[in-house]
Amino acid sequence: KDRGVMEVVIVVFISFILGLSILFEYGREYLRESTAEVFQPILTSLYSELTLLGFIGLILFATFKMDSVGELSFRLFGTREKLAELGEQV
């Protein structure tokens, strides 16, 4: 049973990461199209500083620090740290 739960959690993590990637790209495209030409160099610089992987890493870090994730981990695995450890491995 524990292995099946881990596999489901891993699939959910990967799906979450893919969803964030898609949302990030849509947001970036919207900003690029709606920003005045004079501000385009600033937007380009900001995007190069905040890469897709950095954005996802920041979101996942914040997510794993939430108390609800520890509680969910405890309910699924009997320990508050297991879910965060799985997230780091994925």
PDB file of N, CA and C in Angstrom:
ATOM      1  N   LYS A   1       0.827  -1.207   0.000  1.00  0.00           N
ATOM      2  CA  LYS A   1       0.000   0.000   0.000  1.00  0.00           C
ATOM      3  C   LYS A   1       0.860   1.256   0.000  1.00  0.00           C
ATOM      4  N   ASP A   2       1.904   1.268   0.809  1.00  0.00           N
ATOM      5  CA  ASP A   2       2.771   2.445   0.915  1.00  0.00           C
ATOM      6  C   ASP A   2       3.417   2.779  -0.422  1.00  0.00           C
ATOM      7  N   ARG A   3       3.810   1.755  -1.179  1.00  0.00           N
ATOM      8  CA  ARG A   3       4.439   1.980  -2.484  1.00  0.00           C
ATOM      9  C   ARG A   3       3.453   2.575  -3.483  1.00  0.00           C
ATOM     10  N   GLY A   4       2.209   2.116  -3.457  1.00  0.00           N
ATOM     11  CA  GLY A   4       1.187   2.658  -4.353  1.00  0.00           C
ATOM     12  C   GLY A   4       0.902   4.118  -4.069  1.00  0.00           C
ATOM     13  N   VAL A   5       0.879   4.483  -2.795  1.00  0.00           N
ATOM     14  CA  VAL A   5       0.651   5.880  -2.421  1.00  0.00           C
ATOM     15  C   VAL A   5       1.815   6.732  -2.905  1.00  0.00           C
ATOM     16  N   MET A   6       3.035   6.217  -2.749  1.00  0.00           N
ATOM     17  CA  MET A   6       4.213   6.970  -3.214  1.00  0.00           C
ATOM     18  C   MET A   6       4.153   7.213  -4.717  1.00  0.00           C
ATOM     19  N   GLU A   7       3.743   6.203  -5.474  1.00  0.00           N
ATOM     20  CA  GLU A   7       3.665   6.363  -6.919  1.00  0.00           C
ATOM     21  C   GLU A   7       2.633   7.418  -7.306  1.00  0.00           C
ATOM     22  N   VAL A   8       1.502   7.432  -6.619  1.00  0.00           N
ATOM     23  CA  VAL A   8       0.478   8.436  -6.893  1.00  0.00           C
ATOM     24  C   VAL A   8       0.999   9.832  -6.544  1.00  0.00           C
ATOM     25  N   VAL A   9       1.680   9.949  -5.420  1.00  0.00           N
ATOM     26  CA  VAL A   9       2.231  11.240  -5.002  1.00  0.00           C
ATOM     27  C   VAL A   9       3.244  11.739  -6.022  1.00  0.00           C
ATOM     28  N   ILE A  10       4.072  10.862  -6.534  1.00  0.00           N
ATOM     29  CA  ILE A  10       5.072  11.254  -7.542  1.00  0.00           C
ATOM     30  C   ILE A  10       4.388  11.746  -8.813  1.00  0.00           C
ATOM     31  N   VAL A  11       3.350  11.054  -9.254  1.00  0.00           N
ATOM     32  CA  VAL A  11       2.607  11.491 -10.448  1.00  0.00           C
ATOM     33  C   VAL A  11       1.974  12.861 -10.205  1.00  0.00           C
ATOM     34  N   VAL A  12       1.429  13.073  -9.008  1.00  0.00           N
ATOM     35  CA  VAL A  12       0.833  14.371  -8.683  1.00  0.00           C
ATOM     36  C   VAL A  12       1.901  15.465  -8.694  1.00  0.00           C
ATOM     37  N   PHE A  13       3.081  15.191  -8.130  1.00  0.00           N
ATOM     38  CA  PHE A  13       4.171  16.176  -8.145  1.00  0.00           C
ATOM     39  C   PHE A  13       4.554  16.554  -9.568  1.00  0.00           C
ATOM     40  N   ILE A  14       4.733  15.563 -10.406  1.00  0.00           N
ATOM     41  CA  ILE A  14       5.137  15.831 -11.787  1.00  0.00           C
ATOM     42  C   ILE A  14       4.050  16.620 -12.514  1.00  0.00           C
ATOM     43  N   SER A  15       2.789  16.268 -12.289  1.00  0.00           N
ATOM     44  CA  SER A  15       1.684  17.003 -12.903  1.00  0.00           C
ATOM     45  C   SER A  15       1.647  18.446 -12.412  1.00  0.00           C
ATOM     46  N   PHE A  16       1.887  18.644 -11.126  1.00  0.00           N
ATOM     47  CA  PHE A  16       1.912  19.989 -10.548  1.00  0.00           C
ATOM     48  C   PHE A  16       3.028  20.820 -11.178  1.00  0.00           C
ATOM     49  N   ILE A  17       4.189  20.242 -11.338  1.00  0.00           N
ATOM     50  CA  ILE A  17       5.319  20.947 -11.935  1.00  0.00           C
ATOM     51  C   ILE A  17       5.008  21.319 -13.388  1.00  0.00           C
ATOM     52  N   LEU A  18       4.426  20.385 -14.135  1.00  0.00           N
ATOM     53  CA  LEU A  18       4.063  20.680 -15.520  1.00  0.00           C
ATOM     54  C   LEU A  18       3.014  21.789 -15.589  1.00  0.00           C
ATOM     55  N   GLY A  19       2.028  21.743 -14.701  1.00  0.00           N
ATOM     56  CA  GLY A  19       1.002  22.784 -14.667  1.00  0.00           C
ATOM     57  C   GLY A  19       1.594  24.149 -14.370  1.00  0.00           C
ATOM     58  N   LEU A  20       2.514  24.198 -13.405  1.00  0.00           N
ATOM     59  CA  LEU A  20       3.177  25.469 -13.092  1.00  0.00           C
ATOM     60  C   LEU A  20       3.975  25.980 -14.283  1.00  0.00           C
ATOM     61  N   SER A  21       4.631  25.084 -14.978  1.00  0.00           N
ATOM     62  CA  SER A  21       5.418  25.484 -16.154  1.00  0.00           C
ATOM     63  C   SER A  21       4.530  26.121 -17.211  1.00  0.00           C
ATOM     64  N   ILE A  22       3.389  25.509 -17.461  1.00  0.00           N
ATOM     65  CA  ILE A  22       2.468  26.024 -18.469  1.00  0.00           C
ATOM     66  C   ILE A  22       1.917  27.381 -18.044  1.00  0.00           C
ATOM     67  N   LEU A  23       1.507  27.498 -16.777  1.00  0.00           N
ATOM     68  CA  LEU A  23       0.997  28.781 -16.280  1.00  0.00           C
ATOM     69  C   LEU A  23       2.053  29.877 -16.352  1.00  0.00           C
ATOM     70  N   PHE A  24       3.287  29.531 -16.024  1.00  0.00           N
ATOM     71  CA  PHE A  24       4.373  30.506 -16.082  1.00  0.00           C
ATOM     72  C   PHE A  24       4.565  31.013 -17.511  1.00  0.00           C
ATOM     73  N   GLU A  25       4.547  30.100 -18.469  1.00  0.00           N
ATOM     74  CA  GLU A  25       4.734  30.487 -19.868  1.00  0.00           C
ATOM     75  C   GLU A  25       3.579  31.343 -20.373  1.00  0.00           C
ATOM     76  N   TYR A  26       2.350  30.991 -20.002  1.00  0.00           N
ATOM     77  CA  TYR A  26       1.207  31.821 -20.384  1.00  0.00           C
ATOM     78  C   TYR A  26       1.319  33.222 -19.784  1.00  0.00           C
ATOM     79  N   GLY A  27       1.703  33.290 -18.525  1.00  0.00           N
ATOM     80  CA  GLY A  27       1.878  34.584 -17.868  1.00  0.00           C
ATOM     81  C   GLY A  27       2.957  35.409 -18.522  1.00  0.00           C
ATOM     82  N   ARG A  28       4.058  34.771 -18.861  1.00  0.00           N
ATOM     83  CA  ARG A  28       5.160  35.476 -19.519  1.00  0.00           C
ATOM     84  C   ARG A  28       4.724  36.013 -20.885  1.00  0.00           C
ATOM     85  N   GLU A  29       3.993  35.197 -21.628  1.00  0.00           N
ATOM     86  CA  GLU A  29       3.532  35.625 -22.951  1.00  0.00           C
ATOM     87  C   GLU A  29       2.539  36.783 -22.833  1.00  0.00           C
ATOM     88  N   TYR A  30       1.652  36.703 -21.848  1.00  0.00           N
ATOM     89  CA  TYR A  30       0.691  37.791 -21.631  1.00  0.00           C
ATOM     90  C   TYR A  30       1.412  39.101 -21.308  1.00  0.00           C
ATOM     91  N   LEU A  31       2.394  39.031 -20.414  1.00  0.00           N
ATOM     92  CA  LEU A  31       3.151  40.235 -20.063  1.00  0.00           C
ATOM     93  C   LEU A  31       3.903  40.794 -21.264  1.00  0.00           C
ATOM     94  N   ARG A  32       4.478  39.911 -22.060  1.00  0.00           N
ATOM     95  CA  ARG A  32       5.237  40.355 -23.224  1.00  0.00           C
ATOM     96  C   ARG A  32       4.327  41.079 -24.222  1.00  0.00           C
ATOM     97  N   GLU A  33       3.118  40.559 -24.409  1.00  0.00           N
ATOM     98  CA  GLU A  33       2.199  41.165 -25.370  1.00  0.00           C
ATOM     99  C   GLU A  33       1.550  42.449 -24.841  1.00  0.00           C
ATOM    100  N   SER A  34       1.381  42.549 -23.525  1.00  0.00           N
ATOM    101  CA  SER A  34       0.660  43.697 -22.974  1.00  0.00           C
ATOM    102  C   SER A  34       1.578  44.802 -22.443  1.00  0.00           C
ATOM    103  N   THR A  35       2.883  44.598 -22.503  1.00  0.00           N
ATOM    104  CA  THR A  35       3.828  45.595 -21.992  1.00  0.00           C
ATOM    105  C   THR A  35       4.253  46.525 -23.128  1.00  0.00           C
ATOM    106  N   ALA A  36       4.332  47.792 -22.821  1.00  0.00           N
ATOM    107  CA  ALA A  36       4.757  48.788 -23.819  1.00  0.00           C
ATOM    108  C   ALA A  36       6.172  48.476 -24.306  1.00  0.00           C
ATOM    109  N   GLU A  37       6.424  48.860 -25.535  1.00  0.00           N
ATOM    110  CA  GLU A  37       7.725  48.574 -26.170  1.00  0.00           C
ATOM    111  C   GLU A  37       8.899  49.122 -25.367  1.00  0.00           C
ATOM    112  N   VAL A  38       8.714  50.289 -24.743  1.00  0.00           N
ATOM    113  CA  VAL A  38       9.802  50.910 -23.994  1.00  0.00           C
ATOM    114  C   VAL A  38      10.213  50.058 -22.781  1.00  0.00           C
ATOM    115  N   PHE A  39       9.291  49.251 -22.260  1.00  0.00           N
ATOM    116  CA  PHE A  39       9.591  48.428 -21.087  1.00  0.00           C
ATOM    117  C   PHE A  39      10.005  46.998 -21.435  1.00  0.00           C
ATOM    118  N   GLN A  40      10.039  46.663 -22.711  1.00  0.00           N
ATOM    119  CA  GLN A  40      10.402  45.312 -23.122  1.00  0.00           C
ATOM    120  C   GLN A  40      11.801  44.883 -22.660  1.00  0.00           C
ATOM    121  N   PRO A  41      12.817  45.761 -22.730  1.00  0.00           N
ATOM    122  CA  PRO A  41      14.142  45.343 -22.243  1.00  0.00           C
ATOM    123  C   PRO A  41      14.132  44.995 -20.747  1.00  0.00           C
ATOM    124  N   ILE A  42      13.344  45.727 -19.974  1.00  0.00           N
ATOM    125  CA  ILE A  42      13.250  45.437 -18.543  1.00  0.00           C
ATOM    126  C   ILE A  42      12.596  44.077 -18.335  1.00  0.00           C
ATOM    127  N   LEU A  43      11.539  43.828 -19.071  1.00  0.00           N
ATOM    128  CA  LEU A  43      10.840  42.555 -18.977  1.00  0.00           C
ATOM    129  C   LEU A  43      11.750  41.397 -19.382  1.00  0.00           C
ATOM    130  N   THR A  44      12.533  41.598 -20.411  1.00  0.00           N
ATOM    131  CA  THR A  44      13.475  40.564 -20.850  1.00  0.00           C
ATOM    132  C   THR A  44      14.518  40.289 -19.773  1.00  0.00           C
ATOM    133  N   SER A  45      15.017  41.333 -19.149  1.00  0.00           N
ATOM    134  CA  SER A  45      15.996  41.163 -18.066  1.00  0.00           C
ATOM    135  C   SER A  45      15.394  40.429 -16.883  1.00  0.00           C
ATOM    136  N   LEU A  46      14.176  40.799 -16.518  1.00  0.00           N
ATOM    137  CA  LEU A  46      13.509  40.116 -15.405  1.00  0.00           C
ATOM    138  C   LEU A  46      13.307  38.635 -15.703  1.00  0.00           C
ATOM    139  N   TYR A  47      12.898  38.341 -16.908  1.00  0.00           N
ATOM    140  CA  TYR A  47      12.676  36.946 -17.273  1.00  0.00           C
ATOM    141  C   TYR A  47      13.977  36.148 -17.245  1.00  0.00           C
ATOM    142  N   SER A  48      15.053  36.748 -17.693  1.00  0.00           N
ATOM    143  CA  SER A  48      16.324  36.017 -17.681  1.00  0.00           C
ATOM    144  C   SER A  48      16.804  35.764 -16.257  1.00  0.00           C
ATOM    145  N   GLU A  49      16.430  36.629 -15.317  1.00  0.00           N
ATOM    146  CA  GLU A  49      16.801  36.425 -13.913  1.00  0.00           C
ATOM    147  C   GLU A  49      15.909  35.383 -13.245  1.00  0.00           C
ATOM    148  N   LEU A  50      14.660  35.368 -13.611  1.00  0.00           N
ATOM    149  CA  LEU A  50      13.703  34.448 -13.007  1.00  0.00           C
ATOM    150  C   LEU A  50      13.394  33.351 -14.011  1.00  0.00           C
ATOM    151  N   THR A  51      14.245  32.373 -14.077  1.00  0.00           N
ATOM    152  CA  THR A  51      14.051  31.306 -15.045  1.00  0.00           C
ATOM    153  C   THR A  51      12.919  30.397 -14.606  1.00  0.00           C
ATOM    154  N   LEU A  52      12.492  29.591 -15.516  1.00  0.00           N
ATOM    155  CA  LEU A  52      11.396  28.674 -15.249  1.00  0.00           C
ATOM    156  C   LEU A  52      11.719  27.735 -14.094  1.00  0.00           C
ATOM    157  N   LEU A  53      12.897  27.188 -14.072  1.00  0.00           N
ATOM    158  CA  LEU A  53      13.253  26.266 -12.990  1.00  0.00           C
ATOM    159  C   LEU A  53      13.362  26.982 -11.653  1.00  0.00           C
ATOM    160  N   GLY A  54      13.851  28.205 -11.678  1.00  0.00           N
ATOM    161  CA  GLY A  54      13.924  28.977 -10.439  1.00  0.00           C
ATOM    162  C   GLY A  54      12.551  29.291  -9.891  1.00  0.00           C
ATOM    163  N   PHE A  55      11.636  29.607 -10.772  1.00  0.00           N
ATOM    164  CA  PHE A  55      10.262  29.891 -10.367  1.00  0.00           C
ATOM    165  C   PHE A  55       9.619  28.658  -9.751  1.00  0.00           C
ATOM    166  N   ILE A  56       9.750  27.541 -10.415  1.00  0.00           N
ATOM    167  CA  ILE A  56       9.162  26.305  -9.904  1.00  0.00           C
ATOM    168  C   ILE A  56       9.811  25.916  -8.578  1.00  0.00           C
ATOM    169  N   GLY A  57      11.118  26.049  -8.495  1.00  0.00           N
ATOM    170  CA  GLY A  57      11.810  25.738  -7.247  1.00  0.00           C
ATOM    171  C   GLY A  57      11.320  26.594  -6.094  1.00  0.00           C
ATOM    172  N   LEU A  58      11.100  27.857  -6.364  1.00  0.00           N
ATOM    173  CA  LEU A  58      10.603  28.762  -5.335  1.00  0.00           C
ATOM    174  C   LEU A  58       9.206  28.357  -4.873  1.00  0.00           C
ATOM    175  N   ILE A  59       8.334  28.052  -5.810  1.00  0.00           N
ATOM    176  CA  ILE A  59       6.965  27.643  -5.473  1.00  0.00           C
ATOM    177  C   ILE A  59       6.966  26.334  -4.699  1.00  0.00           C
ATOM    178  N   LEU A  60       7.740  25.360  -5.143  1.00  0.00           N
ATOM    179  CA  LEU A  60       7.787  24.078  -4.444  1.00  0.00           C
ATOM    180  C   LEU A  60       8.381  24.226  -3.047  1.00  0.00           C
ATOM    181  N   PHE A  61       9.404  25.042  -2.901  1.00  0.00           N
ATOM    182  CA  PHE A  61       9.991  25.278  -1.587  1.00  0.00           C
ATOM    183  C   PHE A  61       8.947  25.845  -0.638  1.00  0.00           C
ATOM    184  N   ALA A  62       8.212  26.845  -1.108  1.00  0.00           N
ATOM    185  CA  ALA A  62       7.172  27.448  -0.274  1.00  0.00           C
ATOM    186  C   ALA A  62       6.060  26.448   0.036  1.00  0.00           C
ATOM    187  N   THR A  63       5.718  25.633  -0.938  1.00  0.00           N
ATOM    188  CA  THR A  63       4.662  24.636  -0.732  1.00  0.00           C
ATOM    189  C   THR A  63       5.051  23.632   0.339  1.00  0.00           C
ATOM    190  N   PHE A  64       6.273  23.144   0.281  1.00  0.00           N
ATOM    191  CA  PHE A  64       6.698  22.124   1.246  1.00  0.00           C
ATOM    192  C   PHE A  64       6.891  22.688   2.652  1.00  0.00           C
ATOM    193  N   LYS A  65       6.951  23.986   2.791  1.00  0.00           N
ATOM    194  CA  LYS A  65       7.065  24.608   4.111  1.00  0.00           C
ATOM    195  C   LYS A  65       5.701  24.829   4.760  1.00  0.00           C
ATOM    196  N   MET A  66       4.634  24.586   4.028  1.00  0.00           N
ATOM    197  CA  MET A  66       3.293  24.785   4.571  1.00  0.00           C
ATOM    198  C   MET A  66       2.949  23.660   5.545  1.00  0.00           C
ATOM    199  N   ASP A  67       2.246  24.004   6.623  1.00  0.00           N
ATOM    200  CA  ASP A  67       1.847  23.013   7.625  1.00  0.00           C
ATOM    201  C   ASP A  67       0.918  21.954   7.052  1.00  0.00           C
ATOM    202  N   SER A  68       0.082  22.347   6.095  1.00  0.00           N
ATOM    203  CA  SER A  68      -0.874  21.385   5.531  1.00  0.00           C
ATOM    204  C   SER A  68      -0.172  20.253   4.793  1.00  0.00           C
ATOM    205  N   VAL A  69       0.989  20.518   4.223  1.00  0.00           N
ATOM    206  CA  VAL A  69       1.745  19.463   3.544  1.00  0.00           C
ATOM    207  C   VAL A  69       2.267  18.459   4.564  1.00  0.00           C
ATOM    208  N   GLY A  70       2.741  18.949   5.706  1.00  0.00           N
ATOM    209  CA  GLY A  70       3.190  18.055   6.775  1.00  0.00           C
ATOM    210  C   GLY A  70       2.056  17.199   7.303  1.00  0.00           C
ATOM    211  N   GLU A  71       0.883  17.799   7.425  1.00  0.00           N
ATOM    212  CA  GLU A  71      -0.278  17.046   7.898  1.00  0.00           C
ATOM    213  C   GLU A  71      -0.702  15.989   6.884  1.00  0.00           C
ATOM    214  N   LEU A  72      -0.706  16.361   5.597  1.00  0.00           N
ATOM    215  CA  LEU A  72      -1.034  15.401   4.547  1.00  0.00           C
ATOM    216  C   LEU A  72      -0.027  14.262   4.543  1.00  0.00           C
ATOM    217  N   SER A  73       1.235  14.592   4.697  1.00  0.00           N
ATOM    218  CA  SER A  73       2.281  13.572   4.752  1.00  0.00           C
ATOM    219  C   SER A  73       2.046  12.628   5.927  1.00  0.00           C
ATOM    220  N   PHE A  74       1.676  13.176   7.060  1.00  0.00           N
ATOM    221  CA  PHE A  74       1.417  12.343   8.236  1.00  0.00           C
ATOM    222  C   PHE A  74       0.249  11.399   7.985  1.00  0.00           C
ATOM    223  N   ARG A  75      -0.789  11.896   7.321  1.00  0.00           N
ATOM    224  CA  ARG A  75      -1.947  11.048   7.026  1.00  0.00           C
ATOM    225  C   ARG A  75      -1.621   9.951   6.016  1.00  0.00           C
ATOM    226  N   LEU A  76      -0.778  10.273   5.046  1.00  0.00           N
ATOM    227  CA  LEU A  76      -0.448   9.293   4.011  1.00  0.00           C
ATOM    228  C   LEU A  76       0.621   8.297   4.450  1.00  0.00           C
ATOM    229  N   PHE A  77       1.655   8.793   5.147  1.00  0.00           N
ATOM    230  CA  PHE A  77       2.831   7.973   5.412  1.00  0.00           C
ATOM    231  C   PHE A  77       3.131   7.773   6.895  1.00  0.00           C
ATOM    232  N   GLY A  78       2.437   8.485   7.777  1.00  0.00           N
ATOM    233  CA  GLY A  78       2.691   8.346   9.203  1.00  0.00           C
ATOM    234  C   GLY A  78       3.850   9.184   9.709  1.00  0.00           C
ATOM    235  N   THR A  79       4.426  10.008   8.857  1.00  0.00           N
ATOM    236  CA  THR A  79       5.509  10.919   9.244  1.00  0.00           C
ATOM    237  C   THR A  79       5.327  12.241   8.514  1.00  0.00           C
ATOM    238  N   ARG A  80       5.639  13.341   9.172  1.00  0.00           N
ATOM    239  CA  ARG A  80       5.427  14.667   8.594  1.00  0.00           C
ATOM    240  C   ARG A  80       6.480  15.029   7.539  1.00  0.00           C
ATOM    241  N   GLU A  81       7.579  14.323   7.482  1.00  0.00           N
ATOM    242  CA  GLU A  81       8.677  14.690   6.578  1.00  0.00           C
ATOM    243  C   GLU A  81       8.693  13.909   5.265  1.00  0.00           C
ATOM    244  N   LYS A  82       8.003  12.791   5.187  1.00  0.00           N
ATOM    245  CA  LYS A  82       8.110  11.892   4.028  1.00  0.00           C
ATOM    246  C   LYS A  82       7.703  12.572   2.723  1.00  0.00           C
ATOM    247  N   LEU A  83       6.625  13.330   2.740  1.00  0.00           N
ATOM    248  CA  LEU A  83       6.146  13.978   1.519  1.00  0.00           C
ATOM    249  C   LEU A  83       7.156  15.002   1.006  1.00  0.00           C
ATOM    250  N   ALA A  84       7.750  15.776   1.896  1.00  0.00           N
ATOM    251  CA  ALA A  84       8.771  16.744   1.485  1.00  0.00           C
ATOM    252  C   ALA A  84      10.001  16.029   0.923  1.00  0.00           C
ATOM    253  N   GLU A  85      10.372  14.915   1.541  1.00  0.00           N
ATOM    254  CA  GLU A  85      11.510  14.139   1.033  1.00  0.00           C
ATOM    255  C   GLU A  85      11.229  13.609  -0.355  1.00  0.00           C
ATOM    256  N   LEU A  86      10.002  13.113  -0.578  1.00  0.00           N
ATOM    257  CA  LEU A  86       9.627  12.636  -1.911  1.00  0.00           C
ATOM    258  C   LEU A  86       9.684  13.775  -2.927  1.00  0.00           C
ATOM    259  N   GLY A  87       9.205  14.936  -2.522  1.00  0.00           N
ATOM    260  CA  GLY A  87       9.235  16.094  -3.417  1.00  0.00           C
ATOM    261  C   GLY A  87      10.642  16.490  -3.817  1.00  0.00           C
ATOM    262  N   GLU A  88      11.569  16.396  -2.884  1.00  0.00           N
ATOM    263  CA  GLU A  88      12.964  16.705  -3.191  1.00  0.00           C
ATOM    264  C   GLU A  88      13.564  15.685  -4.154  1.00  0.00           C
ATOM    265  N   GLN A  89      13.165  14.423  -4.014  1.00  0.00           N
ATOM    266  CA  GLN A  89      13.677  13.379  -4.895  1.00  0.00           C
ATOM    267  C   GLN A  89      13.155  13.516  -6.304  1.00  0.00           C
ATOM    268  N   VAL A  90      11.895  13.951  -6.426  1.00  0.00           N
ATOM    269  CA  VAL A  90      11.294  14.095  -7.753  1.00  0.00           C
ATOM    270  C   VAL A  90      11.941  15.277  -8.438  1.00  0.00           C
TER     271      VAL A  90
END
